[in-house]
């Protein structure tokens, strides 16, 4: 009997041992499962943190797969140039041999991307009001790479292409063609260009921000432009703070310093009342209610010729939306971007490219309205204007 009890006890102990072992195994499995799950969560957290650190997940294949499927209208709507103009600019940039490509030195030590992709990034930034963060996401690159593409393309265009596409009529034939073109717009003779200034809204810089606040109380820089009758820019000058009057920008521009050799005798520019009257720059008679019919006629004819520069600015800002609100920190890159836009504007006109959108400059009241010119009219300019007035009679 005692032996049976011992056997039963032993059997009971064995079963308890087996049961305890099973409990231990189950506990170990639960612990291991918990640790594995925790490890996965940690890995996912690390991955998400890395993605956040590198902005956000990027879109792959936009340049390689999506853009080739755009029809001509879609391409022009997105990049503000036709495919033909894009290919022409791309060829010019490649001929400059200034921008690294795969197989050459990279962007700040990184593997460079194709010039075609760099140009697309540049055009997207110039033609749309988007940040480098969203552009980097769209084109599948880092923010630093997108910014570097912008810097390289704009620098190359300004240094290598500006003198080719923003040209002043120096030859006798070019001067004759230009004055004849204005003759089709106005009865005022001998016009070699229309001049005006437009304000590019910017983010106020950290250094002396007050100097960039214009009369309409927003920060800007001034773009001074001269164009011909075809709305081609023949001279541009950008970078002066928005608080500066158009006349001051004109008097401090390189074009003004070379005006005696640049503008031949007998020819002149036309500008609005914000500019001083000089032999090389005709402005309208100020209307205080005492103008005679001949003076009013002179003003009308001058206005017909001068409106071409307003339309040029309207096309420029209509095509390249970044020029409406150019919020960036690097002032030098802003100026390069503005000049680059003027170059592309001329290329589009030379290619007879249809405008996608026209920006109405009338929406922006001239910040120089009703300001008196801070310079006295040139006596020779007064005599020149009277001569032209009598010539038109």
CSV table of C-alpha atoms in Angstrom, one decimal:
chain,number,residue,atom,x,y,z
A,1,UNK,CA,0.0,0.0,0.0
A,2,UNK,CA,2.8,2.3,0.9
A,3,UNK,CA,4.5,1.5,-2.4
A,4,UNK,CA,1.4,2.5,-4.3
A,5,UNK,CA,1.3,5.8,-2.4
A,6,UNK,CA,4.9,6.5,-3.3
A,7,UNK,CA,4.3,5.7,-6.9
A,8,UNK,CA,1.3,8.0,-7.0
A,9,UNK,CA,3.3,10.8,-5.4
A,10,UNK,CA,6.1,10.3,-7.8
A,11,UNK,CA,3.7,10.4,-10.7
A,12,UNK,CA,2.1,13.5,-9.3
A,13,UNK,CA,5.5,15.2,-8.9
A,14,UNK,CA,6.5,14.2,-12.5
A,15,UNK,CA,3.3,15.7,-13.9
A,16,UNK,CA,3.8,18.8,-11.8
A,17,UNK,CA,7.3,19.1,-13.2
A,18,UNK,CA,6.1,18.7,-16.7
A,19,UNK,CA,3.3,21.2,-16.2
A,20,UNK,CA,5.8,23.7,-14.6
A,21,UNK,CA,8.1,23.2,-17.5
A,22,UNK,CA,5.2,24.0,-19.9
A,23,UNK,CA,4.4,27.1,-18.0
A,24,UNK,CA,8.0,28.2,-18.1
A,25,UNK,CA,8.2,27.6,-21.8
A,26,UNK,CA,5.0,29.5,-22.4
A,27,UNK,CA,6.3,32.4,-20.3
A,28,UNK,CA,9.6,32.4,-22.2
A,29,UNK,CA,7.7,32.4,-25.5
A,30,UNK,CA,5.6,35.3,-24.3
A,31,UNK,CA,8.7,37.2,-23.2
A,32,UNK,CA,10.5,36.5,-26.4
A,33,UNK,CA,7.4,37.5,-28.4
A,34,UNK,CA,7.1,40.7,-26.5
A,35,UNK,CA,10.8,41.5,-27.0
A,36,UNK,CA,10.5,40.7,-30.7
A,37,UNK,CA,7.4,43.0,-31.1
A,38,UNK,CA,9.2,45.7,-29.1
A,39,UNK,CA,12.3,45.3,-31.4
A,40,UNK,CA,10.1,45.7,-34.5
A,41,UNK,CA,8.5,48.8,-33.0
A,42,UNK,CA,11.9,50.2,-32.3
A,43,UNK,CA,13.1,49.5,-35.8
A,44,UNK,CA,10.0,51.1,-37.3
A,45,UNK,CA,10.4,54.1,-35.0
A,46,UNK,CA,14.1,54.4,-36.1
A,47,UNK,CA,13.0,54.1,-39.8
A,48,UNK,CA,10.4,56.8,-39.4
A,49,UNK,CA,12.8,59.0,-37.6
A,50,UNK,CA,15.3,58.6,-40.4
A,51,UNK,CA,12.6,59.5,-42.9
A,52,UNK,CA,11.7,62.6,-41.0
A,53,UNK,CA,15.3,63.6,-40.7
A,54,UNK,CA,15.6,63.3,-44.5
A,55,UNK,CA,12.4,65.4,-45.0
A,56,UNK,CA,9.9,62.8,-46.1
A,57,UNK,CA,9.5,59.8,-48.4
A,58,UNK,CA,10.2,60.9,-51.9
A,59,UNK,CA,8.3,60.4,-55.1
A,60,UNK,CA,10.2,58.1,-57.4
A,61,UNK,CA,10.1,58.2,-61.2
A,62,UNK,CA,8.4,61.6,-61.7
A,63,UNK,CA,11.1,62.8,-64.2
A,64,UNK,CA,11.6,59.3,-65.7
A,65,UNK,CA,8.0,58.1,-66.0
A,66,UNK,CA,5.5,60.9,-65.5
A,67,UNK,CA,6.9,63.9,-67.3
A,68,UNK,CA,7.4,62.0,-70.6
A,69,UNK,CA,3.7,61.3,-70.7
A,70,UNK,CA,2.8,65.0,-70.5
A,71,UNK,CA,1.2,66.4,-73.7
A,72,UNK,CA,2.7,69.7,-74.9
A,73,UNK,CA,0.0,71.8,-73.1
A,74,UNK,CA,0.6,70.0,-69.8
A,75,UNK,CA,4.4,70.4,-70.1
A,76,UNK,CA,4.1,74.1,-70.7
A,77,UNK,CA,1.5,74.6,-68.0
A,78,UNK,CA,3.8,72.9,-65.4
A,79,UNK,CA,7.2,74.2,-66.5
A,80,UNK,CA,6.1,77.5,-68.2
A,81,UNK,CA,8.1,76.7,-71.3
A,82,UNK,CA,7.3,74.7,-74.3
A,83,UNK,CA,9.2,71.5,-74.9
A,84,UNK,CA,11.0,73.2,-77.8
A,85,UNK,CA,12.2,76.1,-75.7
A,86,UNK,CA,13.1,73.6,-72.9
A,87,UNK,CA,15.3,71.6,-75.3
A,88,UNK,CA,16.9,74.8,-76.6
A,89,UNK,CA,17.8,76.0,-73.0
A,90,UNK,CA,19.0,72.5,-72.2
A,91,UNK,CA,21.4,72.5,-75.2
A,92,UNK,CA,22.7,75.9,-74.3
A,93,UNK,CA,23.4,74.8,-70.7
A,94,UNK,CA,25.2,71.7,-71.9
A,95,UNK,CA,27.4,73.8,-74.2
A,96,UNK,CA,28.4,76.0,-71.3
A,97,UNK,CA,30.0,72.9,-69.7
A,98,UNK,CA,29.6,74.5,-66.3
A,99,UNK,CA,27.2,72.1,-64.6
A,100,UNK,CA,28.5,68.6,-63.4
A,101,UNK,CA,26.9,65.5,-64.8
A,102,UNK,CA,27.2,61.9,-63.9
A,103,UNK,CA,30.8,60.9,-64.3
A,104,UNK,CA,32.0,64.3,-63.3
A,105,UNK,CA,32.5,66.0,-59.9
A,106,UNK,CA,29.2,65.9,-58.0
A,107,UNK,CA,27.0,68.5,-56.2
A,108,UNK,CA,29.0,69.2,-53.1
A,109,UNK,CA,30.6,65.8,-53.2
A,110,UNK,CA,27.4,63.9,-54.1
A,111,UNK,CA,26.7,62.0,-57.2
A,112,UNK,CA,25.4,64.6,-59.7
A,113,UNK,CA,22.1,64.2,-61.5
A,114,UNK,CA,21.4,64.8,-65.2
A,115,UNK,CA,21.3,68.5,-66.4
A,116,UNK,CA,17.8,67.8,-67.7
A,117,UNK,CA,16.6,67.0,-64.2
A,118,UNK,CA,18.4,70.0,-62.7
A,119,UNK,CA,16.8,72.3,-65.3
A,120,UNK,CA,13.3,70.8,-64.6
A,121,UNK,CA,13.8,71.5,-60.9
A,122,UNK,CA,14.9,75.0,-61.6
A,123,UNK,CA,12.0,75.7,-63.9
A,124,UNK,CA,9.5,74.2,-61.4
A,125,UNK,CA,10.8,76.5,-58.7
A,126,UNK,CA,10.7,79.6,-60.9
A,127,UNK,CA,7.3,78.9,-62.4
A,128,UNK,CA,5.4,77.8,-59.2
A,129,UNK,CA,5.0,79.2,-55.7
A,130,UNK,CA,6.4,76.1,-53.9
A,131,UNK,CA,9.1,75.5,-51.4
A,132,UNK,CA,12.3,73.5,-51.9
A,133,UNK,CA,10.8,70.9,-49.5
A,134,UNK,CA,7.9,70.1,-51.7
A,135,UNK,CA,10.0,70.3,-54.9
A,136,UNK,CA,12.5,67.9,-53.4
A,137,UNK,CA,9.7,65.5,-52.6
A,138,UNK,CA,8.3,65.7,-56.2
A,139,UNK,CA,11.6,65.2,-57.9
A,140,UNK,CA,12.9,62.5,-55.5
A,141,UNK,CA,16.0,64.5,-54.3
A,142,UNK,CA,17.1,66.0,-51.0
A,143,UNK,CA,16.4,69.7,-50.2
A,144,UNK,CA,20.0,70.5,-50.4
A,145,UNK,CA,20.3,69.0,-53.9
A,146,UNK,CA,17.2,70.9,-55.1
A,147,UNK,CA,18.7,74.1,-53.8
A,148,UNK,CA,22.0,73.4,-55.4
A,149,UNK,CA,20.3,72.7,-58.7
A,150,UNK,CA,18.7,76.1,-58.5
A,151,UNK,CA,22.0,77.8,-57.6
A,152,UNK,CA,24.0,76.2,-60.4
A,153,UNK,CA,21.5,76.7,-63.2
A,154,UNK,CA,20.8,80.4,-62.3
A,155,UNK,CA,24.5,81.2,-61.9
A,156,UNK,CA,25.3,79.6,-65.3
A,157,UNK,CA,22.4,81.4,-67.1
A,158,UNK,CA,23.4,84.8,-65.7
A,159,UNK,CA,27.2,84.4,-66.4
A,160,UNK,CA,27.0,82.6,-69.8
A,161,UNK,CA,23.6,83.4,-71.4
A,162,UNK,CA,22.6,86.9,-70.3
A,163,UNK,CA,24.9,88.7,-72.8
A,164,UNK,CA,23.6,86.5,-75.6
A,165,UNK,CA,19.9,87.0,-75.0
A,166,UNK,CA,19.6,90.4,-73.3
A,167,UNK,CA,21.3,92.5,-75.9
A,168,UNK,CA,21.3,96.2,-76.6
A,169,UNK,CA,20.9,97.3,-80.3
A,170,UNK,CA,24.5,98.4,-81.0
A,171,UNK,CA,24.7,98.1,-84.8
A,172,UNK,CA,23.2,100.7,-87.1
A,173,UNK,CA,20.8,98.0,-88.5
A,174,UNK,CA,19.7,97.0,-85.1
A,175,UNK,CA,19.1,100.6,-84.0
A,176,UNK,CA,17.0,101.2,-87.2
A,177,UNK,CA,15.0,98.1,-86.7
A,178,UNK,CA,14.3,99.0,-83.0
A,179,UNK,CA,13.2,102.6,-83.8
A,180,UNK,CA,11.0,101.4,-86.7
A,181,UNK,CA,9.4,98.9,-84.4
A,182,UNK,CA,8.4,101.7,-82.0
A,183,UNK,CA,7.3,103.8,-84.9
A,184,UNK,CA,4.6,101.1,-85.5
A,185,UNK,CA,3.3,101.8,-82.0
A,186,UNK,CA,3.7,105.5,-81.7
A,187,UNK,CA,4.1,108.7,-83.7
A,188,UNK,CA,6.9,109.8,-81.3
A,189,UNK,CA,10.1,109.3,-83.4
A,190,UNK,CA,13.5,107.9,-82.5
A,191,UNK,CA,12.5,105.6,-79.6
A,192,UNK,CA,15.2,103.1,-78.7
A,193,UNK,CA,13.5,101.5,-75.7
A,194,UNK,CA,10.9,101.8,-73.0
A,195,UNK,CA,12.0,101.8,-69.4
A,196,UNK,CA,10.2,101.2,-66.2
A,197,UNK,CA,10.7,99.5,-62.8
A,198,UNK,CA,8.7,96.8,-61.1
A,199,UNK,CA,8.8,95.5,-57.6
A,200,UNK,CA,9.5,91.9,-56.7
A,201,UNK,CA,7.9,91.0,-53.3
A,202,UNK,CA,10.5,89.3,-51.0
A,203,UNK,CA,10.9,88.2,-47.5
A,204,UNK,CA,12.5,91.0,-45.5
A,205,UNK,CA,16.2,90.3,-45.0
A,206,UNK,CA,17.8,90.2,-41.6
A,207,UNK,CA,20.3,93.0,-42.4
A,208,UNK,CA,18.6,96.4,-42.6
A,209,UNK,CA,15.1,95.1,-43.4
A,210,UNK,CA,13.6,98.6,-43.2
A,211,UNK,CA,15.3,99.7,-46.4
A,212,UNK,CA,13.4,97.0,-48.3
A,213,UNK,CA,10.0,98.3,-47.3
A,214,UNK,CA,8.4,100.2,-50.1
A,215,UNK,CA,5.6,102.8,-50.0
A,216,UNK,CA,3.0,100.1,-50.0
A,217,UNK,CA,4.5,98.7,-46.8
A,218,UNK,CA,5.8,95.4,-48.1
A,219,UNK,CA,9.4,94.3,-48.6
A,220,UNK,CA,10.6,94.2,-52.2
A,221,UNK,CA,13.5,94.7,-54.5
A,222,UNK,CA,13.4,96.7,-57.8
A,223,UNK,CA,13.8,95.2,-61.2
A,224,UNK,CA,14.6,98.0,-63.8
A,225,UNK,CA,13.9,96.9,-67.3
A,226,UNK,CA,14.3,98.3,-70.8
A,227,UNK,CA,12.6,96.6,-73.7
A,228,UNK,CA,11.9,97.0,-77.4
A,229,UNK,CA,8.7,97.0,-79.3
A,230,UNK,CA,8.6,93.2,-79.3
A,231,UNK,CA,8.7,93.1,-75.5
A,232,UNK,CA,12.2,91.7,-75.6
A,233,UNK,CA,14.3,92.9,-72.7
A,234,UNK,CA,17.4,94.8,-74.0
A,235,UNK,CA,18.7,95.7,-70.5
A,236,UNK,CA,17.8,94.6,-67.0
A,237,UNK,CA,19.1,95.7,-63.6
A,238,UNK,CA,17.9,94.2,-60.3
A,239,UNK,CA,18.7,94.2,-56.6
A,240,UNK,CA,18.0,97.7,-55.3
A,241,UNK,CA,15.9,97.8,-52.1
A,242,UNK,CA,12.2,98.6,-52.6
A,243,UNK,CA,12.3,101.8,-50.7
A,244,UNK,CA,14.4,103.4,-53.5
A,245,UNK,CA,12.6,105.5,-56.1
A,246,UNK,CA,12.8,104.4,-59.8
A,247,UNK,CA,14.7,107.6,-60.6
A,248,UNK,CA,17.4,106.7,-58.0
A,249,UNK,CA,17.7,103.2,-59.3
A,250,UNK,CA,18.1,104.7,-62.9
A,251,UNK,CA,20.8,107.2,-61.8
A,252,UNK,CA,22.8,104.4,-60.1
A,253,UNK,CA,22.5,101.8,-62.8
A,254,UNK,CA,25.4,100.7,-65.1
A,255,UNK,CA,23.2,101.6,-68.0
A,256,UNK,CA,22.9,105.2,-66.9
A,257,UNK,CA,26.7,105.5,-66.5
A,258,UNK,CA,27.2,104.3,-70.1
A,259,UNK,CA,24.2,106.2,-71.6
A,260,UNK,CA,26.3,108.7,-73.6
A,261,UNK,CA,27.9,105.9,-75.6
A,262,UNK,CA,25.0,103.4,-75.4
A,263,UNK,CA,22.2,105.7,-76.7
A,264,UNK,CA,23.3,107.4,-79.9
A,265,UNK,CA,22.5,111.1,-80.6
A,266,UNK,CA,19.0,111.6,-81.8
A,267,UNK,CA,17.6,108.6,-80.0
A,268,UNK,CA,16.0,108.3,-76.6
A,269,UNK,CA,14.2,106.1,-74.1
A,270,UNK,CA,10.6,106.7,-73.0
A,271,UNK,CA,9.6,106.4,-69.3
A,272,UNK,CA,6.8,107.6,-67.0
A,273,UNK,CA,6.8,110.6,-64.7
A,274,UNK,CA,8.9,108.7,-62.1
A,275,UNK,CA,12.0,109.4,-64.2
A,276,UNK,CA,13.8,112.7,-64.7
A,277,UNK,CA,13.5,114.3,-68.1
A,278,UNK,CA,16.9,114.1,-69.9
A,279,UNK,CA,18.0,114.2,-73.5
A,280,UNK,CA,18.3,110.4,-73.6
A,281,UNK,CA,15.0,109.9,-71.6
A,282,UNK,CA,11.7,111.4,-72.6
A,283,UNK,CA,9.0,111.7,-70.0
A,284,UNK,CA,5.4,113.1,-70.3
A,285,UNK,CA,4.4,116.6,-69.5
A,286,UNK,CA,3.1,116.8,-66.0
A,287,UNK,CA,-0.6,117.4,-66.1
A,288,UNK,CA,-1.7,120.0,-63.6
A,289,UNK,CA,-4.8,120.9,-65.7
A,290,UNK,CA,-3.0,123.4,-67.8
A,291,UNK,CA,-1.8,121.2,-70.8
A,292,UNK,CA,-2.6,122.3,-74.3
A,293,UNK,CA,-3.8,119.8,-77.0
A,294,UNK,CA,-0.3,119.4,-78.4
A,295,UNK,CA,1.1,118.5,-75.0
A,296,UNK,CA,-1.7,116.0,-74.4
A,297,UNK,CA,-1.1,114.5,-77.8
A,298,UNK,CA,2.6,114.1,-76.9
A,299,UNK,CA,1.7,112.4,-73.6
A,300,UNK,CA,-0.7,109.9,-75.4
A,301,UNK,CA,1.9,109.0,-78.0
A,302,UNK,CA,4.6,108.5,-75.4
A,303,UNK,CA,2.2,106.4,-73.3
A,304,UNK,CA,1.5,104.1,-76.3
A,305,UNK,CA,5.2,103.4,-76.7
A,306,UNK,CA,5.8,103.1,-73.0
A,307,UNK,CA,3.1,100.5,-72.4
A,308,UNK,CA,5.2,97.9,-74.0
A,309,UNK,CA,7.4,97.6,-70.9
A,310,UNK,CA,4.4,97.2,-68.7
A,311,UNK,CA,3.2,94.3,-70.9
A,312,UNK,CA,6.7,92.8,-70.7
A,313,UNK,CA,6.6,92.8,-66.9
A,314,UNK,CA,3.1,91.4,-67.1
A,315,UNK,CA,4.3,88.5,-69.3
A,316,UNK,CA,7.3,88.0,-67.1
A,317,UNK,CA,5.3,87.6,-63.9
A,318,UNK,CA,2.6,85.8,-65.7
A,319,UNK,CA,5.0,83.1,-66.9
A,320,UNK,CA,7.2,82.9,-63.8
A,321,UNK,CA,5.0,83.0,-60.7
A,322,UNK,CA,8.0,83.1,-58.3
A,323,UNK,CA,8.5,86.7,-59.3
A,324,UNK,CA,5.2,87.7,-57.6
A,325,UNK,CA,6.4,86.4,-54.2
A,326,UNK,CA,10.1,85.5,-54.1
A,327,UNK,CA,10.5,84.3,-50.6
A,328,UNK,CA,14.1,83.2,-50.1
A,329,UNK,CA,17.0,84.0,-47.8
A,330,UNK,CA,19.8,84.5,-50.2
A,331,UNK,CA,19.6,87.9,-51.9
A,332,UNK,CA,22.2,87.1,-54.5
A,333,UNK,CA,20.3,84.0,-55.6
A,334,UNK,CA,17.0,86.1,-55.8
A,335,UNK,CA,18.7,88.6,-58.1
A,336,UNK,CA,20.2,85.7,-60.2
A,337,UNK,CA,16.7,84.1,-60.4
A,338,UNK,CA,15.1,87.4,-61.6
A,339,UNK,CA,17.7,87.9,-64.3
A,340,UNK,CA,17.4,84.2,-65.3
A,341,UNK,CA,13.6,84.7,-65.7
A,342,UNK,CA,14.3,87.7,-68.0
A,343,UNK,CA,16.6,85.5,-70.1
A,344,UNK,CA,14.0,82.8,-70.4
A,345,UNK,CA,11.3,85.4,-71.2
A,346,UNK,CA,13.4,86.6,-74.2
A,347,UNK,CA,14.0,83.0,-75.4
A,348,UNK,CA,10.2,82.3,-75.3
A,349,UNK,CA,9.5,85.4,-77.4
A,350,UNK,CA,12.3,84.6,-79.9
A,351,UNK,CA,10.7,81.1,-80.2
A,352,UNK,CA,7.3,82.7,-80.8
A,353,UNK,CA,6.0,80.9,-77.8
A,354,UNK,CA,2.4,81.4,-76.8
A,355,UNK,CA,1.9,82.9,-73.3
A,356,UNK,CA,0.3,80.6,-70.8
A,357,UNK,CA,-0.9,83.3,-68.4
A,358,UNK,CA,-0.7,87.1,-68.3
A,359,UNK,CA,-0.2,88.8,-64.9
A,360,UNK,CA,-2.1,92.1,-64.7
A,361,UNK,CA,0.4,94.7,-63.4
A,362,UNK,CA,-2.6,97.0,-62.8
A,363,UNK,CA,-3.4,94.9,-59.8
A,364,UNK,CA,-0.3,96.3,-58.2
A,365,UNK,CA,-0.5,100.1,-57.9
A,366,UNK,CA,2.7,101.7,-58.8
A,367,UNK,CA,4.7,102.3,-55.6
A,368,UNK,CA,6.0,105.5,-57.1
A,369,UNK,CA,2.6,107.0,-57.8
A,370,UNK,CA,2.3,110.8,-57.1
A,371,UNK,CA,6.0,111.0,-56.0
A,372,UNK,CA,7.9,113.9,-57.3
A,373,UNK,CA,11.1,113.1,-59.1
A,374,UNK,CA,13.9,113.9,-56.7
A,375,UNK,CA,16.0,115.3,-59.5
A,376,UNK,CA,15.6,118.5,-61.5
A,377,UNK,CA,14.7,118.1,-65.2
A,378,UNK,CA,17.7,118.5,-67.5
A,379,UNK,CA,17.6,121.7,-69.5
A,380,UNK,CA,18.7,119.9,-72.6
A,381,UNK,CA,16.0,117.4,-72.0
A,382,UNK,CA,13.3,120.1,-71.9
A,383,UNK,CA,14.6,121.4,-75.2
A,384,UNK,CA,14.7,117.9,-76.7
A,385,UNK,CA,11.1,117.3,-75.7
A,386,UNK,CA,9.9,120.6,-77.2
A,387,UNK,CA,11.8,119.7,-80.4
A,388,UNK,CA,10.0,116.4,-80.6
A,389,UNK,CA,6.7,118.1,-79.9
A,390,UNK,CA,7.1,120.5,-82.8
A,391,UNK,CA,8.3,117.6,-85.0
A,392,UNK,CA,5.0,115.8,-84.4
A,393,UNK,CA,2.9,118.8,-85.4
